[in-house]
Amino acid sequence: MKLVVAILLLVSLILSSSLLQSCAAYTAPAPSSVDCGQKCATRCAKAGVKDRCLNYCGICCQKCQCVPSGTYGNKSECPCYQDMLNNKGKPKCP
């Protein structure tokens, strides 16, 4: 019985130390260097449903750290923004 307890204690120590190492290796993401609010306001200036455009543009900008120039098109300037799809397989970003 003492052997089983000792083995369980040893295994738990090993697992907890590996968990601690993985937590210590985590680094927080860098703060956004792109002004998503201003870029999305420009991008959505001519949108029919402006609040929805601003919402999705903001989500895409935070993830991709870029917004294509202009009010429409130019998505090749930001491949991440261009490639994001919604759950229906359509482009997510305006």
PDB file of N, CA and C in Angstrom:
ATOM      1  N   MET A   1       0.822  -1.197   0.000  1.00  0.00           N
ATOM      2  CA  MET A   1       0.000   0.000   0.000  1.00  0.00           C
ATOM      3  C   MET A   1       0.864   1.258   0.000  1.00  0.00           C
ATOM      4  N   LYS A   2       1.955   1.215   0.811  1.00  0.00           N
ATOM      5  CA  LYS A   2       2.849   2.370   0.860  1.00  0.00           C
ATOM      6  C   LYS A   2       3.527   2.607  -0.484  1.00  0.00           C
ATOM      7  N   LEU A   3       3.817   1.529  -1.188  1.00  0.00           N
ATOM      8  CA  LEU A   3       4.446   1.637  -2.501  1.00  0.00           C
ATOM      9  C   LEU A   3       3.508   2.314  -3.499  1.00  0.00           C
ATOM     10  N   VAL A   4       2.238   1.976  -3.465  1.00  0.00           N
ATOM     11  CA  VAL A   4       1.248   2.574  -4.372  1.00  0.00           C
ATOM     12  C   VAL A   4       1.125   4.075  -4.094  1.00  0.00           C
ATOM     13  N   VAL A   5       1.068   4.454  -2.842  1.00  0.00           N
ATOM     14  CA  VAL A   5       0.969   5.871  -2.461  1.00  0.00           C
ATOM     15  C   VAL A   5       2.219   6.614  -2.917  1.00  0.00           C
ATOM     16  N   ALA A   6       3.374   5.999  -2.732  1.00  0.00           N
ATOM     17  CA  ALA A   6       4.627   6.639  -3.135  1.00  0.00           C
ATOM     18  C   ALA A   6       4.674   6.827  -4.654  1.00  0.00           C
ATOM     19  N   ILE A   7       4.229   5.844  -5.397  1.00  0.00           N
ATOM     20  CA  ILE A   7       4.209   5.941  -6.865  1.00  0.00           C
ATOM     21  C   ILE A   7       3.226   7.027  -7.308  1.00  0.00           C
ATOM     22  N   LEU A   8       2.056   7.067  -6.721  1.00  0.00           N
ATOM     23  CA  LEU A   8       1.077   8.100  -7.068  1.00  0.00           C
ATOM     24  C   LEU A   8       1.604   9.490  -6.743  1.00  0.00           C
ATOM     25  N   LEU A   9       2.279   9.629  -5.631  1.00  0.00           N
ATOM     26  CA  LEU A   9       2.866  10.910  -5.259  1.00  0.00           C
ATOM     27  C   LEU A   9       3.940  11.321  -6.262  1.00  0.00           C
ATOM     28  N   LEU A  10       4.769  10.401  -6.667  1.00  0.00           N
ATOM     29  CA  LEU A  10       5.823  10.672  -7.632  1.00  0.00           C
ATOM     30  C   LEU A  10       5.237  11.072  -8.992  1.00  0.00           C
ATOM     31  N   VAL A  11       4.220  10.359  -9.448  1.00  0.00           N
ATOM     32  CA  VAL A  11       3.571  10.675 -10.724  1.00  0.00           C
ATOM     33  C   VAL A  11       2.914  12.054 -10.657  1.00  0.00           C
ATOM     34  N   SER A  12       2.256  12.372  -9.561  1.00  0.00           N
ATOM     35  CA  SER A  12       1.607  13.677  -9.441  1.00  0.00           C
ATOM     36  C   SER A  12       2.633  14.802  -9.418  1.00  0.00           C
ATOM     37  N   LEU A  13       3.787  14.582  -8.802  1.00  0.00           N
ATOM     38  CA  LEU A  13       4.847  15.593  -8.809  1.00  0.00           C
ATOM     39  C   LEU A  13       5.380  15.828 -10.222  1.00  0.00           C
ATOM     40  N   ILE A  14       5.560  14.766 -10.957  1.00  0.00           N
ATOM     41  CA  ILE A  14       6.055  14.883 -12.331  1.00  0.00           C
ATOM     42  C   ILE A  14       5.046  15.621 -13.199  1.00  0.00           C
ATOM     43  N   LEU A  15       3.778  15.269 -13.087  1.00  0.00           N
ATOM     44  CA  LEU A  15       2.745  15.933 -13.879  1.00  0.00           C
ATOM     45  C   LEU A  15       2.608  17.405 -13.511  1.00  0.00           C
ATOM     46  N   SER A  16       2.654  17.712 -12.232  1.00  0.00           N
ATOM     47  CA  SER A  16       2.506  19.112 -11.821  1.00  0.00           C
ATOM     48  C   SER A  16       3.708  19.949 -12.258  1.00  0.00           C
ATOM     49  N   SER A  17       4.906  19.359 -12.260  1.00  0.00           N
ATOM     50  CA  SER A  17       6.068  20.130 -12.708  1.00  0.00           C
ATOM     51  C   SER A  17       6.016  20.386 -14.206  1.00  0.00           C
ATOM     52  N   SER A  18       5.512  19.424 -14.990  1.00  0.00           N
ATOM     53  CA  SER A  18       5.399  19.653 -16.429  1.00  0.00           C
ATOM     54  C   SER A  18       4.326  20.698 -16.719  1.00  0.00           C
ATOM     55  N   LEU A  19       3.258  20.705 -15.950  1.00  0.00           N
ATOM     56  CA  LEU A  19       2.217  21.714 -16.103  1.00  0.00           C
ATOM     57  C   LEU A  19       2.761  23.096 -15.744  1.00  0.00           C
ATOM     58  N   LEU A  20       3.552  23.163 -14.701  1.00  0.00           N
ATOM     59  CA  LEU A  20       4.138  24.434 -14.293  1.00  0.00           C
ATOM     60  C   LEU A  20       5.078  24.972 -15.361  1.00  0.00           C
ATOM     61  N   GLN A  21       5.846  24.096 -15.994  1.00  0.00           N
ATOM     62  CA  GLN A  21       6.748  24.528 -17.054  1.00  0.00           C
ATOM     63  C   GLN A  21       5.978  25.057 -18.244  1.00  0.00           C
ATOM     64  N   SER A  22       4.879  24.403 -18.620  1.00  0.00           N
ATOM     65  CA  SER A  22       4.107  24.876 -19.765  1.00  0.00           C
ATOM     66  C   SER A  22       3.435  26.204 -19.458  1.00  0.00           C
ATOM     67  N   CYS A  23       3.030  26.427 -18.219  1.00  0.00           N
ATOM     68  CA  CYS A  23       2.427  27.714 -17.846  1.00  0.00           C
ATOM     69  C   CYS A  23       3.478  28.814 -17.837  1.00  0.00           C
ATOM     70  N   ALA A  24       4.671  28.511 -17.410  1.00  0.00           N
ATOM     71  CA  ALA A  24       5.731  29.508 -17.364  1.00  0.00           C
ATOM     72  C   ALA A  24       6.200  29.877 -18.766  1.00  0.00           C
ATOM     73  N   ALA A  25       6.049  28.979 -19.725  1.00  0.00           N
ATOM     74  CA  ALA A  25       6.489  29.242 -21.092  1.00  0.00           C
ATOM     75  C   ALA A  25       5.516  30.147 -21.843  1.00  0.00           C
ATOM     76  N   TYR A  26       4.291  30.305 -21.344  1.00  0.00           N
ATOM     77  CA  TYR A  26       3.295  31.135 -22.017  1.00  0.00           C
ATOM     78  C   TYR A  26       3.693  32.603 -21.950  1.00  0.00           C
ATOM     79  N   THR A  27       3.609  33.272 -23.082  1.00  0.00           N
ATOM     80  CA  THR A  27       3.825  34.708 -23.112  1.00  0.00           C
ATOM     81  C   THR A  27       2.572  35.364 -23.652  1.00  0.00           C
ATOM     82  N   ALA A  28       2.201  36.457 -23.077  1.00  0.00           N
ATOM     83  CA  ALA A  28       0.998  37.170 -23.503  1.00  0.00           C
ATOM     84  C   ALA A  28       1.214  37.751 -24.895  1.00  0.00           C
ATOM     85  N   PRO A  29       0.164  37.844 -25.698  1.00  0.00           N
ATOM     86  CA  PRO A  29       0.308  38.431 -27.023  1.00  0.00           C
ATOM     87  C   PRO A  29       0.680  39.906 -26.933  1.00  0.00           C
ATOM     88  N   ALA A  30       1.402  40.350 -27.926  1.00  0.00           N
ATOM     89  CA  ALA A  30       1.825  41.743 -27.960  1.00  0.00           C
ATOM     90  C   ALA A  30       0.609  42.643 -28.128  1.00  0.00           C
ATOM     91  N   PRO A  31       0.647  43.823 -27.534  1.00  0.00           N
ATOM     92  CA  PRO A  31      -0.477  44.731 -27.707  1.00  0.00           C
ATOM     93  C   PRO A  31      -0.629  45.129 -29.174  1.00  0.00           C
ATOM     94  N   SER A  32      -1.843  45.428 -29.548  1.00  0.00           N
ATOM     95  CA  SER A  32      -2.142  45.752 -30.933  1.00  0.00           C
ATOM     96  C   SER A  32      -1.384  46.992 -31.381  1.00  0.00           C
ATOM     97  N   SER A  33      -0.660  46.856 -32.490  1.00  0.00           N
ATOM     98  CA  SER A  33       0.061  47.997 -33.035  1.00  0.00           C
ATOM     99  C   SER A  33      -0.760  48.681 -34.120  1.00  0.00           C
ATOM    100  N   VAL A  34      -1.914  48.116 -34.456  1.00  0.00           N
ATOM    101  CA  VAL A  34      -2.784  48.662 -35.486  1.00  0.00           C
ATOM    102  C   VAL A  34      -3.964  49.346 -34.800  1.00  0.00           C
ATOM    103  N   ASP A  35      -4.312  50.554 -35.243  1.00  0.00           N
ATOM    104  CA  ASP A  35      -5.479  51.247 -34.708  1.00  0.00           C
ATOM    105  C   ASP A  35      -6.712  50.705 -35.416  1.00  0.00           C
ATOM    106  N   CYS A  36      -7.259  49.618 -34.880  1.00  0.00           N
ATOM    107  CA  CYS A  36      -8.380  48.933 -35.524  1.00  0.00           C
ATOM    108  C   CYS A  36      -9.607  49.831 -35.627  1.00  0.00           C
ATOM    109  N   GLY A  37      -9.855  50.647 -34.620  1.00  0.00           N
ATOM    110  CA  GLY A  37     -11.022  51.513 -34.645  1.00  0.00           C
ATOM    111  C   GLY A  37     -11.013  52.455 -35.828  1.00  0.00           C
ATOM    112  N   GLN A  38      -9.899  53.120 -36.046  1.00  0.00           N
ATOM    113  CA  GLN A  38      -9.788  54.076 -37.145  1.00  0.00           C
ATOM    114  C   GLN A  38      -9.792  53.375 -38.500  1.00  0.00           C
ATOM    115  N   LYS A  39      -9.044  52.280 -38.598  1.00  0.00           N
ATOM    116  CA  LYS A  39      -8.984  51.554 -39.875  1.00  0.00           C
ATOM    117  C   LYS A  39     -10.354  50.984 -40.241  1.00  0.00           C
ATOM    118  N   CYS A  40     -11.073  50.448 -39.261  1.00  0.00           N
ATOM    119  CA  CYS A  40     -12.395  49.883 -39.539  1.00  0.00           C
ATOM    120  C   CYS A  40     -13.412  50.982 -39.837  1.00  0.00           C
ATOM    121  N   ALA A  41     -13.278  52.142 -39.208  1.00  0.00           N
ATOM    122  CA  ALA A  41     -14.179  53.254 -39.520  1.00  0.00           C
ATOM    123  C   ALA A  41     -14.015  53.663 -40.978  1.00  0.00           C
ATOM    124  N   THR A  42     -12.776  53.677 -41.454  1.00  0.00           N
ATOM    125  CA  THR A  42     -12.521  53.998 -42.855  1.00  0.00           C
ATOM    126  C   THR A  42     -13.064  52.903 -43.757  1.00  0.00           C
ATOM    127  N   ARG A  43     -12.814  51.638 -43.380  1.00  0.00           N
ATOM    128  CA  ARG A  43     -13.240  50.501 -44.191  1.00  0.00           C
ATOM    129  C   ARG A  43     -14.771  50.441 -44.301  1.00  0.00           C
ATOM    130  N   CYS A  44     -15.472  50.777 -43.232  1.00  0.00           N
ATOM    131  CA  CYS A  44     -16.928  50.638 -43.182  1.00  0.00           C
ATOM    132  C   CYS A  44     -17.672  51.947 -43.457  1.00  0.00           C
ATOM    133  N   ALA A  45     -16.973  52.962 -43.935  1.00  0.00           N
ATOM    134  CA  ALA A  45     -17.584  54.274 -44.146  1.00  0.00           C
ATOM    135  C   ALA A  45     -18.800  54.225 -45.062  1.00  0.00           C
ATOM    136  N   LYS A  46     -18.788  53.373 -46.061  1.00  0.00           N
ATOM    137  CA  LYS A  46     -19.891  53.317 -47.024  1.00  0.00           C
ATOM    138  C   LYS A  46     -20.763  52.067 -46.863  1.00  0.00           C
ATOM    139  N   ALA A  47     -20.612  51.361 -45.761  1.00  0.00           N
ATOM    140  CA  ALA A  47     -21.362  50.117 -45.549  1.00  0.00           C
ATOM    141  C   ALA A  47     -22.838  50.406 -45.330  1.00  0.00           C
ATOM    142  N   GLY A  48     -23.686  49.516 -45.824  1.00  0.00           N
ATOM    143  CA  GLY A  48     -25.125  49.657 -45.624  1.00  0.00           C
ATOM    144  C   GLY A  48     -25.521  49.413 -44.175  1.00  0.00           C
ATOM    145  N   VAL A  49     -24.921  48.414 -43.546  1.00  0.00           N
ATOM    146  CA  VAL A  49     -25.183  48.100 -42.139  1.00  0.00           C
ATOM    147  C   VAL A  49     -23.869  48.351 -41.398  1.00  0.00           C
ATOM    148  N   LYS A  50     -23.663  49.604 -41.013  1.00  0.00           N
ATOM    149  CA  LYS A  50     -22.377  50.041 -40.494  1.00  0.00           C
ATOM    150  C   LYS A  50     -21.980  49.340 -39.189  1.00  0.00           C
ATOM    151  N   ASP A  51     -22.921  49.162 -38.267  1.00  0.00           N
ATOM    152  CA  ASP A  51     -22.559  48.558 -36.988  1.00  0.00           C
ATOM    153  C   ASP A  51     -22.098  47.108 -37.153  1.00  0.00           C
ATOM    154  N   ARG A  52     -22.723  46.355 -38.056  1.00  0.00           N
ATOM    155  CA  ARG A  52     -22.290  44.982 -38.308  1.00  0.00           C
ATOM    156  C   ARG A  52     -20.918  44.972 -38.976  1.00  0.00           C
ATOM    157  N   CYS A  53     -20.716  45.883 -39.928  1.00  0.00           N
ATOM    158  CA  CYS A  53     -19.427  45.991 -40.607  1.00  0.00           C
ATOM    159  C   CYS A  53     -18.321  46.301 -39.604  1.00  0.00           C
ATOM    160  N   LEU A  54     -18.566  47.267 -38.712  1.00  0.00           N
ATOM    161  CA  LEU A  54     -17.564  47.637 -37.708  1.00  0.00           C
ATOM    162  C   LEU A  54     -17.273  46.481 -36.767  1.00  0.00           C
ATOM    163  N   ASN A  55     -18.307  45.726 -36.386  1.00  0.00           N
ATOM    164  CA  ASN A  55     -18.127  44.593 -35.487  1.00  0.00           C
ATOM    165  C   ASN A  55     -17.220  43.531 -36.122  1.00  0.00           C
ATOM    166  N   TYR A  56     -17.553  43.096 -37.332  1.00  0.00           N
ATOM    167  CA  TYR A  56     -16.760  42.051 -37.976  1.00  0.00           C
ATOM    168  C   TYR A  56     -15.377  42.551 -38.372  1.00  0.00           C
ATOM    169  N   CYS A  57     -15.290  43.784 -38.801  1.00  0.00           N
ATOM    170  CA  CYS A  57     -13.984  44.348 -39.132  1.00  0.00           C
ATOM    171  C   CYS A  57     -13.091  44.363 -37.887  1.00  0.00           C
ATOM    172  N   GLY A  58     -13.667  44.737 -36.750  1.00  0.00           N
ATOM    173  CA  GLY A  58     -12.898  44.765 -35.500  1.00  0.00           C
ATOM    174  C   GLY A  58     -12.388  43.391 -35.110  1.00  0.00           C
ATOM    175  N   ILE A  59     -13.243  42.376 -35.251  1.00  0.00           N
ATOM    176  CA  ILE A  59     -12.837  40.998 -34.940  1.00  0.00           C
ATOM    177  C   ILE A  59     -11.675  40.581 -35.842  1.00  0.00           C
ATOM    178  N   CYS A  60     -11.823  40.864 -37.131  1.00  0.00           N
ATOM    179  CA  CYS A  60     -10.791  40.476 -38.095  1.00  0.00           C
ATOM    180  C   CYS A  60      -9.493  41.248 -37.861  1.00  0.00           C
ATOM    181  N   CYS A  61      -9.616  42.525 -37.562  1.00  0.00           N
ATOM    182  CA  CYS A  61      -8.431  43.350 -37.333  1.00  0.00           C
ATOM    183  C   CYS A  61      -7.654  42.878 -36.106  1.00  0.00           C
ATOM    184  N   GLN A  62      -8.355  42.560 -35.030  1.00  0.00           N
ATOM    185  CA  GLN A  62      -7.683  42.083 -33.819  1.00  0.00           C
ATOM    186  C   GLN A  62      -6.920  40.796 -34.088  1.00  0.00           C
ATOM    187  N   LYS A  63      -7.511  39.918 -34.868  1.00  0.00           N
ATOM    188  CA  LYS A  63      -6.861  38.636 -35.147  1.00  0.00           C
ATOM    189  C   LYS A  63      -5.721  38.780 -36.151  1.00  0.00           C
ATOM    190  N   CYS A  64      -5.929  39.592 -37.195  1.00  0.00           N
ATOM    191  CA  CYS A  64      -4.967  39.670 -38.291  1.00  0.00           C
ATOM    192  C   CYS A  64      -3.969  40.818 -38.156  1.00  0.00           C
ATOM    193  N   GLN A  65      -4.285  41.797 -37.314  1.00  0.00           N
ATOM    194  CA  GLN A  65      -3.433  42.976 -37.138  1.00  0.00           C
ATOM    195  C   GLN A  65      -3.278  43.780 -38.425  1.00  0.00           C
ATOM    196  N   CYS A  66      -4.283  43.736 -39.277  1.00  0.00           N
ATOM    197  CA  CYS A  66      -4.282  44.561 -40.483  1.00  0.00           C
ATOM    198  C   CYS A  66      -5.702  44.678 -41.016  1.00  0.00           C
ATOM    199  N   VAL A  67      -5.934  45.745 -41.771  1.00  0.00           N
ATOM    200  CA  VAL A  67      -7.211  45.981 -42.446  1.00  0.00           C
ATOM    201  C   VAL A  67      -6.860  46.499 -43.828  1.00  0.00           C
ATOM    202  N   PRO A  68      -7.455  45.944 -44.886  1.00  0.00           N
ATOM    203  CA  PRO A  68      -7.164  46.432 -46.233  1.00  0.00           C
ATOM    204  C   PRO A  68      -7.578  47.893 -46.402  1.00  0.00           C
ATOM    205  N   SER A  69      -6.901  48.590 -47.267  1.00  0.00           N
ATOM    206  CA  SER A  69      -7.214  49.996 -47.500  1.00  0.00           C
ATOM    207  C   SER A  69      -8.493  50.122 -48.318  1.00  0.00           C
ATOM    208  N   GLY A  70      -9.102  51.278 -48.261  1.00  0.00           N
ATOM    209  CA  GLY A  70     -10.310  51.539 -49.029  1.00  0.00           C
ATOM    210  C   GLY A  70     -11.561  51.047 -48.334  1.00  0.00           C
ATOM    211  N   THR A  71     -12.691  51.232 -49.004  1.00  0.00           N
ATOM    212  CA  THR A  71     -13.969  50.823 -48.423  1.00  0.00           C
ATOM    213  C   THR A  71     -14.437  49.474 -48.942  1.00  0.00           C
ATOM    214  N   TYR A  72     -13.780  48.947 -49.966  1.00  0.00           N
ATOM    215  CA  TYR A  72     -14.176  47.659 -50.537  1.00  0.00           C
ATOM    216  C   TYR A  72     -12.991  47.079 -51.299  1.00  0.00           C
ATOM    217  N   GLY A  73     -12.883  45.757 -51.333  1.00  0.00           N
ATOM    218  CA  GLY A  73     -11.815  45.110 -52.087  1.00  0.00           C
ATOM    219  C   GLY A  73     -10.464  45.246 -51.406  1.00  0.00           C
ATOM    220  N   ASN A  74      -9.416  45.152 -52.181  1.00  0.00           N
ATOM    221  CA  ASN A  74      -8.027  45.260 -51.722  1.00  0.00           C
ATOM    222  C   ASN A  74      -7.669  44.236 -50.648  1.00  0.00           C
ATOM    223  N   LYS A  75      -8.410  43.142 -50.549  1.00  0.00           N
ATOM    224  CA  LYS A  75      -8.157  42.159 -49.496  1.00  0.00           C
ATOM    225  C   LYS A  75      -6.829  41.435 -49.682  1.00  0.00           C
ATOM    226  N   SER A  76      -6.242  41.511 -50.857  1.00  0.00           N
ATOM    227  CA  SER A  76      -4.939  40.875 -51.074  1.00  0.00           C
ATOM    228  C   SER A  76      -3.848  41.562 -50.246  1.00  0.00           C
ATOM    229  N   GLU A  77      -4.099  42.769 -49.760  1.00  0.00           N
ATOM    230  CA  GLU A  77      -3.134  43.466 -48.907  1.00  0.00           C
ATOM    231  C   GLU A  77      -3.000  42.787 -47.543  1.00  0.00           C
ATOM    232  N   CYS A  78      -3.991  42.018 -47.172  1.00  0.00           N
ATOM    233  CA  CYS A  78      -4.011  41.380 -45.851  1.00  0.00           C
ATOM    234  C   CYS A  78      -4.542  39.951 -46.003  1.00  0.00           C
ATOM    235  N   PRO A  79      -3.668  38.980 -46.307  1.00  0.00           N
ATOM    236  CA  PRO A  79      -4.114  37.601 -46.580  1.00  0.00           C
ATOM    237  C   PRO A  79      -4.925  36.974 -45.446  1.00  0.00           C
ATOM    238  N   CYS A  80      -4.550  37.229 -44.205  1.00  0.00           N
ATOM    239  CA  CYS A  80      -5.293  36.668 -43.072  1.00  0.00           C
ATOM    240  C   CYS A  80      -6.729  37.182 -43.100  1.00  0.00           C
ATOM    241  N   TYR A  81      -6.897  38.458 -43.326  1.00  0.00           N
ATOM    242  CA  TYR A  81      -8.203  39.111 -43.395  1.00  0.00           C
ATOM    243  C   TYR A  81      -9.009  38.518 -44.551  1.00  0.00           C
ATOM    244  N   GLN A  82      -8.347  38.277 -45.647  1.00  0.00           N
ATOM    245  CA  GLN A  82      -8.982  37.737 -46.850  1.00  0.00           C
ATOM    246  C   GLN A  82      -9.441  36.299 -46.647  1.00  0.00           C
ATOM    247  N   ASP A  83      -8.691  35.506 -45.896  1.00  0.00           N
ATOM    248  CA  ASP A  83      -8.945  34.070 -45.783  1.00  0.00           C
ATOM    249  C   ASP A  83      -9.904  33.680 -44.664  1.00  0.00           C
ATOM    250  N   MET A  84     -10.270  34.615 -43.783  1.00  0.00           N
ATOM    251  CA  MET A  84     -11.183  34.271 -42.688  1.00  0.00           C
ATOM    252  C   MET A  84     -12.589  34.032 -43.237  1.00  0.00           C
ATOM    253  N   LEU A  85     -13.200  32.907 -42.820  1.00  0.00           N
ATOM    254  CA  LEU A  85     -14.537  32.537 -43.294  1.00  0.00           C
ATOM    255  C   LEU A  85     -15.482  32.390 -42.108  1.00  0.00           C
ATOM    256  N   ASN A  86     -16.765  32.652 -42.343  1.00  0.00           N
ATOM    257  CA  ASN A  86     -17.756  32.426 -41.295  1.00  0.00           C
ATOM    258  C   ASN A  86     -18.142  30.943 -41.299  1.00  0.00           C
ATOM    259  N   ASN A  87     -19.093  30.563 -40.452  1.00  0.00           N
ATOM    260  CA  ASN A  87     -19.455  29.154 -40.342  1.00  0.00           C
ATOM    261  C   ASN A  87     -20.187  28.632 -41.580  1.00  0.00           C
ATOM    262  N   LYS A  88     -20.593  29.514 -42.480  1.00  0.00           N
ATOM    263  CA  LYS A  88     -21.246  29.101 -43.728  1.00  0.00           C
ATOM    264  C   LYS A  88     -20.279  29.058 -44.899  1.00  0.00           C
ATOM    265  N   GLY A  89     -18.986  29.343 -44.640  1.00  0.00           N
ATOM    266  CA  GLY A  89     -17.981  29.289 -45.676  1.00  0.00           C
ATOM    267  C   GLY A  89     -17.860  30.559 -46.510  1.00  0.00           C
ATOM    268  N   LYS A  90     -18.537  31.602 -46.076  1.00  0.00           N
ATOM    269  CA  LYS A  90     -18.468  32.884 -46.781  1.00  0.00           C
ATOM    270  C   LYS A  90     -17.433  33.774 -46.101  1.00  0.00           C
ATOM    271  N   PRO A  91     -16.909  34.795 -46.794  1.00  0.00           N
ATOM    272  CA  PRO A  91     -15.928  35.691 -46.175  1.00  0.00           C
ATOM    273  C   PRO A  91     -16.484  36.347 -44.918  1.00  0.00           C
ATOM    274  N   LYS A  92     -15.709  36.319 -43.852  1.00  0.00           N
ATOM    275  CA  LYS A  92     -16.154  36.884 -42.589  1.00  0.00           C
ATOM    276  C   LYS A  92     -15.884  38.380 -42.523  1.00  0.00           C
ATOM    277  N   CYS A  93     -14.782  38.792 -43.100  1.00  0.00           N
ATOM    278  CA  CYS A  93     -14.332  40.162 -42.955  1.00  0.00           C
ATOM    279  C   CYS A  93     -14.848  41.045 -44.089  1.00  0.00           C
ATOM    280  N   PRO A  94     -15.328  42.240 -43.735  1.00  0.00           N
ATOM    281  CA  PRO A  94     -15.867  43.142 -44.762  1.00  0.00           C
ATOM    282  C   PRO A  94     -14.781  43.748 -45.634  1.00  0.00           C
TER     283      PRO A  94
END
